Short mmCIF file of C-alpha atoms and ligand atoms in Angstrom, two decimals:
data_model
loop_
_atom_site.label_atom_id
_atom_site.label_comp_id
_atom_site.label_asym_id
_atom_site.label_seq_id
_atom_site.Cartn_x
_atom_site.Cartn_y
_atom_site.Cartn_z
CA MET K 816 -19.82 -17.99 2.84
CA GLN K 817 -16.70 -16.33 1.41
CA LYS K 818 -15.37 -13.74 3.85
CA GLU K 819 -14.34 -10.40 2.33
CA GLY K 820 -10.64 -9.71 2.19
CA LEU K 821 -9.00 -6.72 3.83
CA LYS K 822 -7.62 -3.56 2.29
CA ILE K 823 -4.11 -2.93 3.52
CA VAL K 824 -2.48 0.43 2.87
CA ILE K 825 1.30 0.47 3.18
CA SER K 826 3.07 3.84 3.15
CA GLY K 827 6.42 5.13 4.24
CA PRO K 828 9.32 7.13 2.90
CA SER K 829 10.79 6.23 -0.47
CA GLY K 830 13.70 3.87 0.20
CA ALA K 831 12.20 2.45 3.42
CA GLY K 832 11.86 -0.91 1.67
CA LYS K 833 8.08 -1.06 1.18
CA GLY K 834 8.44 -2.58 -2.27
CA THR K 835 10.68 -5.41 -1.06
CA ILE K 836 8.39 -6.15 1.87
CA VAL K 837 5.40 -6.24 -0.48
CA LYS K 838 7.26 -8.63 -2.80
CA GLU K 839 7.80 -10.91 0.20
CA LEU K 840 4.12 -10.64 1.25
CA ILE K 841 2.65 -11.50 -2.16
CA LYS K 842 4.47 -14.83 -2.15
CA ASN K 843 1.47 -15.69 0.03
CA GLU K 844 -1.50 -16.33 -2.30
CA THR K 845 -4.06 -14.58 -0.10
CA PHE K 846 -2.47 -11.22 -0.87
CA ARG K 847 -3.05 -9.27 -4.06
CA LEU K 848 -1.13 -6.14 -4.98
CA SER K 849 -3.02 -3.21 -6.46
CA ILE K 850 -1.05 -2.06 -9.51
CA SER K 851 -0.92 1.72 -9.72
CA ALA K 852 -0.82 4.03 -12.70
CA THR K 853 2.05 6.49 -12.89
CA THR K 854 3.54 9.12 -15.15
CA ARG K 855 7.05 8.17 -13.93
CA MET K 856 9.35 6.59 -16.51
CA PRO K 857 9.89 2.83 -16.02
CA ARG K 858 13.09 1.88 -14.21
CA GLN K 859 15.29 -0.81 -15.64
CA GLY K 860 13.51 -4.15 -15.22
CA GLU K 861 10.08 -2.65 -14.53
CA GLU K 862 7.28 -4.08 -16.62
CA GLU K 863 4.00 -2.59 -17.80
CA GLY K 864 1.09 -4.00 -15.80
CA VAL K 865 3.40 -5.76 -13.34
CA HIS K 866 5.09 -2.90 -11.51
CA TYR K 867 2.91 -0.06 -12.78
CA PHE K 868 0.68 0.97 -15.63
CA PHE K 869 2.99 3.56 -17.18
CA LYS K 870 1.05 6.54 -18.55
CA THR K 871 1.74 9.80 -20.31
CA LYS K 872 0.54 12.91 -18.47
CA LYS K 873 -2.30 13.15 -21.00
CA ALA K 874 -3.43 9.55 -20.47
CA PHE K 875 -3.21 9.99 -16.69
CA SER K 876 -5.34 13.16 -16.88
CA LYS K 877 -7.90 11.22 -18.89
CA MET K 878 -8.04 8.57 -16.15
CA ILE K 879 -8.70 11.34 -13.62
CA GLU K 880 -11.40 12.90 -15.80
CA GLU K 881 -13.12 9.58 -16.34
CA GLU K 882 -13.02 8.91 -12.58
CA GLN K 883 -11.09 5.71 -13.06
CA LEU K 884 -8.90 6.38 -10.03
CA LEU K 885 -9.76 5.82 -6.40
CA GLU K 886 -7.07 8.28 -5.36
CA TYR K 887 -4.12 10.01 -6.94
CA ALA K 888 -1.28 12.26 -5.89
CA MET K 889 1.77 14.07 -7.15
CA PHE K 890 5.03 12.67 -5.77
CA CYS K 891 8.39 14.24 -6.70
CA ASP K 892 7.06 15.66 -9.98
CA ASN K 893 5.13 12.57 -11.11
CA TYR K 894 1.55 11.46 -10.74
CA TYR K 895 0.63 8.16 -9.11
CA GLY K 896 -2.87 6.75 -8.73
CA THR K 897 -4.85 3.67 -7.76
CA PRO K 898 -7.23 2.24 -10.40
CA LYS K 899 -10.70 1.62 -8.96
CA CYS K 900 -11.76 -1.59 -10.63
CA PHE K 901 -9.37 -4.11 -9.12
CA ILE K 902 -9.84 -3.52 -5.39
CA GLU K 903 -13.55 -4.22 -4.87
CA GLU K 904 -13.45 -7.32 -7.02
CA SER K 905 -10.42 -8.73 -5.19
CA VAL K 906 -11.72 -8.20 -1.66
CA LYS K 907 -15.06 -9.74 -2.66
CA ASN K 908 -13.10 -12.81 -3.72
CA GLY K 909 -11.59 -12.98 -0.25
CA LYS K 910 -8.19 -11.60 -1.23
CA ASP K 911 -6.33 -9.16 0.98
CA VAL K 912 -5.45 -6.25 -1.25
CA ILE K 913 -2.25 -4.31 -0.66
CA LEU K 914 -2.03 -0.67 -1.73
CA GLU K 915 1.58 0.50 -1.63
CA ILE K 916 1.04 4.24 -1.86
CA GLU K 917 2.37 7.52 -0.48
CA VAL K 918 0.80 9.55 2.31
CA GLN K 919 -1.54 11.89 0.38
CA GLY K 920 -3.08 8.93 -1.41
CA ALA K 921 -3.40 7.03 1.87
CA ALA K 922 -5.36 9.94 3.35
CA GLN K 923 -7.76 9.80 0.39
CA ILE K 924 -8.18 6.04 0.84
CA LYS K 925 -9.04 6.63 4.51
CA GLU K 926 -11.97 8.77 3.35
CA VAL K 927 -13.26 6.06 1.00
CA TYR K 928 -12.36 2.99 3.06
CA PRO K 929 -12.11 3.96 6.74
CA GLU K 930 -12.09 0.24 7.57
CA ALA K 931 -8.78 -0.33 5.73
CA ILE K 932 -5.64 -1.12 7.75
CA PHE K 933 -2.99 1.57 7.58
CA ILE K 934 0.63 0.52 8.03
CA PHE K 935 3.62 2.86 8.01
CA VAL K 936 7.03 1.41 7.16
CA ILE K 937 10.09 3.33 8.33
CA PRO K 938 13.84 2.76 8.00
CA PRO K 939 15.89 2.24 11.20
CA THR K 940 17.71 5.55 10.53
CA LEU K 941 17.80 8.32 7.95
CA ARG K 942 21.30 7.19 7.02
CA ASP K 943 19.87 3.75 6.11
CA LEU K 944 17.33 5.47 3.90
CA GLU K 945 19.99 7.54 2.19
CA ASN K 946 22.17 4.47 1.65
CA ARG K 947 19.27 2.53 0.14
CA LEU K 948 18.29 5.35 -2.21
CA ILE K 949 21.88 5.73 -3.38
CA GLY K 950 22.59 1.99 -3.41
CA ARG K 951 19.67 0.98 -5.63
CA ASN K 952 21.05 3.29 -8.29
CA THR K 953 17.69 3.99 -9.91
CA GLU K 954 17.47 7.75 -9.47
CA THR K 955 19.60 10.78 -10.27
CA ASP K 956 21.26 12.71 -7.42
CA GLU K 957 18.69 15.45 -7.83
CA VAL K 958 15.77 13.02 -7.46
CA ILE K 959 17.44 11.34 -4.47
CA LYS K 960 17.75 14.74 -2.79
CA LYS K 961 14.04 15.43 -3.45
CA ARG K 962 13.04 12.00 -2.14
CA LEU K 963 15.10 12.47 1.04
CA GLN K 964 13.52 15.84 1.70
CA ARG K 965 10.11 14.31 1.07
CA ALA K 966 10.96 11.38 3.39
CA LYS K 967 11.54 13.77 6.29
CA GLU K 968 8.17 15.45 5.65
CA GLU K 969 6.38 12.11 5.42
CA LEU K 970 7.85 10.77 8.69
CA TYR K 971 5.82 13.32 10.66
CA LEU K 972 2.65 11.60 9.48
CA TYR K 973 3.27 8.29 11.26
CA LYS K 974 0.46 9.05 13.74
CA GLU K 975 -2.12 8.85 10.95
CA TYR K 976 -1.40 5.12 10.65
CA ASP K 977 -2.60 2.19 12.74
CA TYR K 978 0.76 0.43 12.86
CA VAL K 979 4.44 1.31 12.39
CA ILE K 980 6.96 -1.24 11.17
CA ILE K 981 10.70 -0.56 11.46
CA ASN K 982 12.22 -2.25 8.46
CA ASP K 983 15.53 -3.58 9.74
CA ASN K 984 14.86 -7.05 8.37
CA ILE K 985 12.62 -7.80 5.37
CA GLU K 986 11.36 -11.22 6.47
CA ARG K 987 10.58 -9.98 9.97
CA ALA K 988 8.80 -6.89 8.65
CA ALA K 989 6.68 -9.03 6.29
CA ASP K 990 5.98 -11.47 9.13
CA TYR K 991 4.76 -8.61 11.36
CA ILE K 992 2.40 -7.45 8.63
CA GLU K 993 1.00 -10.97 8.23
CA LYS K 994 0.43 -11.09 11.98
CA ILE K 995 -1.30 -7.70 11.93
CA VAL K 996 -3.60 -8.91 9.13
CA CYS K 997 -4.31 -12.10 11.05
CA ALA K 998 -5.20 -10.16 14.23
CA GLU K 999 -7.39 -7.74 12.26
CA LYS K 1000 -9.38 -10.69 10.92
CA LEU K 1001 -10.08 -11.82 14.48
CA ARG K 1002 -11.65 -8.54 15.54
CA SER K 1003 -14.96 -9.12 17.33
CA ASN K 1004 -16.86 -6.88 14.88
CA LYS K 1005 -16.09 -9.38 12.11
CA PHE K 1006 -18.01 -12.18 13.85
CA LYS K 1007 -21.63 -10.96 13.89
CA GLN K 1008 -22.83 -13.33 11.15
CA HIS K 1009 -20.86 -16.25 12.51
CA ILE K 1010 -22.28 -15.87 16.02
CA GLU K 1011 -25.81 -15.46 14.63
CA ALA K 1012 -25.40 -18.66 12.63
CA ILE K 1013 -24.33 -20.52 15.78
CA LEU K 1014 -27.29 -19.14 17.71
CA ASN K 1015 -29.71 -20.11 14.94
CA TYR K 1016 -28.96 -23.74 15.55
CA GLN K 1017 -32.23 -25.40 16.51
CA GLY K 1018 -30.72 -28.49 18.06
CA GLY K 1019 -31.09 -32.12 17.12
CA PHE K 1020 -33.35 -33.04 20.05
P1 5GP L 2262 8.32 4.94 -6.89
O1 5GP L 2262 8.56 6.00 -7.91
O2 5GP L 2262 9.50 4.80 -5.94
O3 5GP L 2262 7.88 3.64 -7.48
O4 5GP L 2262 7.10 5.44 -5.98
C1 5GP L 2262 7.15 6.71 -5.37
C2 5GP L 2262 6.08 6.80 -4.30
O5 5GP L 2262 4.79 6.72 -4.90
C3 5GP L 2262 6.16 5.66 -3.28
O6 5GP L 2262 6.02 6.20 -1.98
C4 5GP L 2262 4.97 4.79 -3.62
O7 5GP L 2262 4.44 4.14 -2.49
C5 5GP L 2262 4.00 5.85 -4.13
N1 5GP L 2262 2.91 5.29 -4.96
C6 5GP L 2262 2.96 4.24 -5.80
N2 5GP L 2262 1.76 4.02 -6.35
C7 5GP L 2262 0.92 4.96 -5.86
C8 5GP L 2262 -0.46 5.26 -6.04
O8 5GP L 2262 -1.21 4.60 -6.77
N3 5GP L 2262 -0.96 6.32 -5.37
C9 5GP L 2262 -0.19 7.09 -4.55
N4 5GP L 2262 -0.79 8.09 -3.92
N5 5GP L 2262 1.11 6.83 -4.33
C10 5GP L 2262 1.67 5.78 -4.99
#
């Protein structure tokens, strides 16, 4: 029987490197990334349906009205939300679904999927975060300032998560997440059916 995949929520301040870690993780075929909808403008190189589903405010509101989103939140003046359809189907097919979302959305996911794994990615220092936000050159100074302020607020929420990963090395951070997922799959509460099947064995004698 196909075992259900896990739902893995990855949050952390903007610039902590979540996106790069996720890119590393999805090289492994068992992982699937949930593609969010957003009202943010695409950055250079970002593609529709690959990085996000880019929406106007009106189209995003329609998605909310039609209950197409599992969760949504406002982040630095833009809306972001997780489409419902993809997640259930993917976990049923045994895929481990990654939701790379901010903290308000993660709290909503906890209500719907308390069994999900919640991982918080942080930078080694605030200076690292600042350097990354400036270095990637994707936002204006004003937006960087907002994101840094928001980062400080988000850091207080680390206790809401099951695991914290300090991102001082992408490969190591991704490796830790793979190990967490592996350990979560070996939890005793996941073995009821397996043990029952063993015990149902009638014997060949
Ligand atoms: P960015 O604009 O840098 O791509 O994303 C800004 C923030 O929005 C990041 O913290 C990212 O994790 C978060 N985010 C991306 N997609 C979603 C989503 O579907 N829901 C929520 N709540 N946050 C999201």
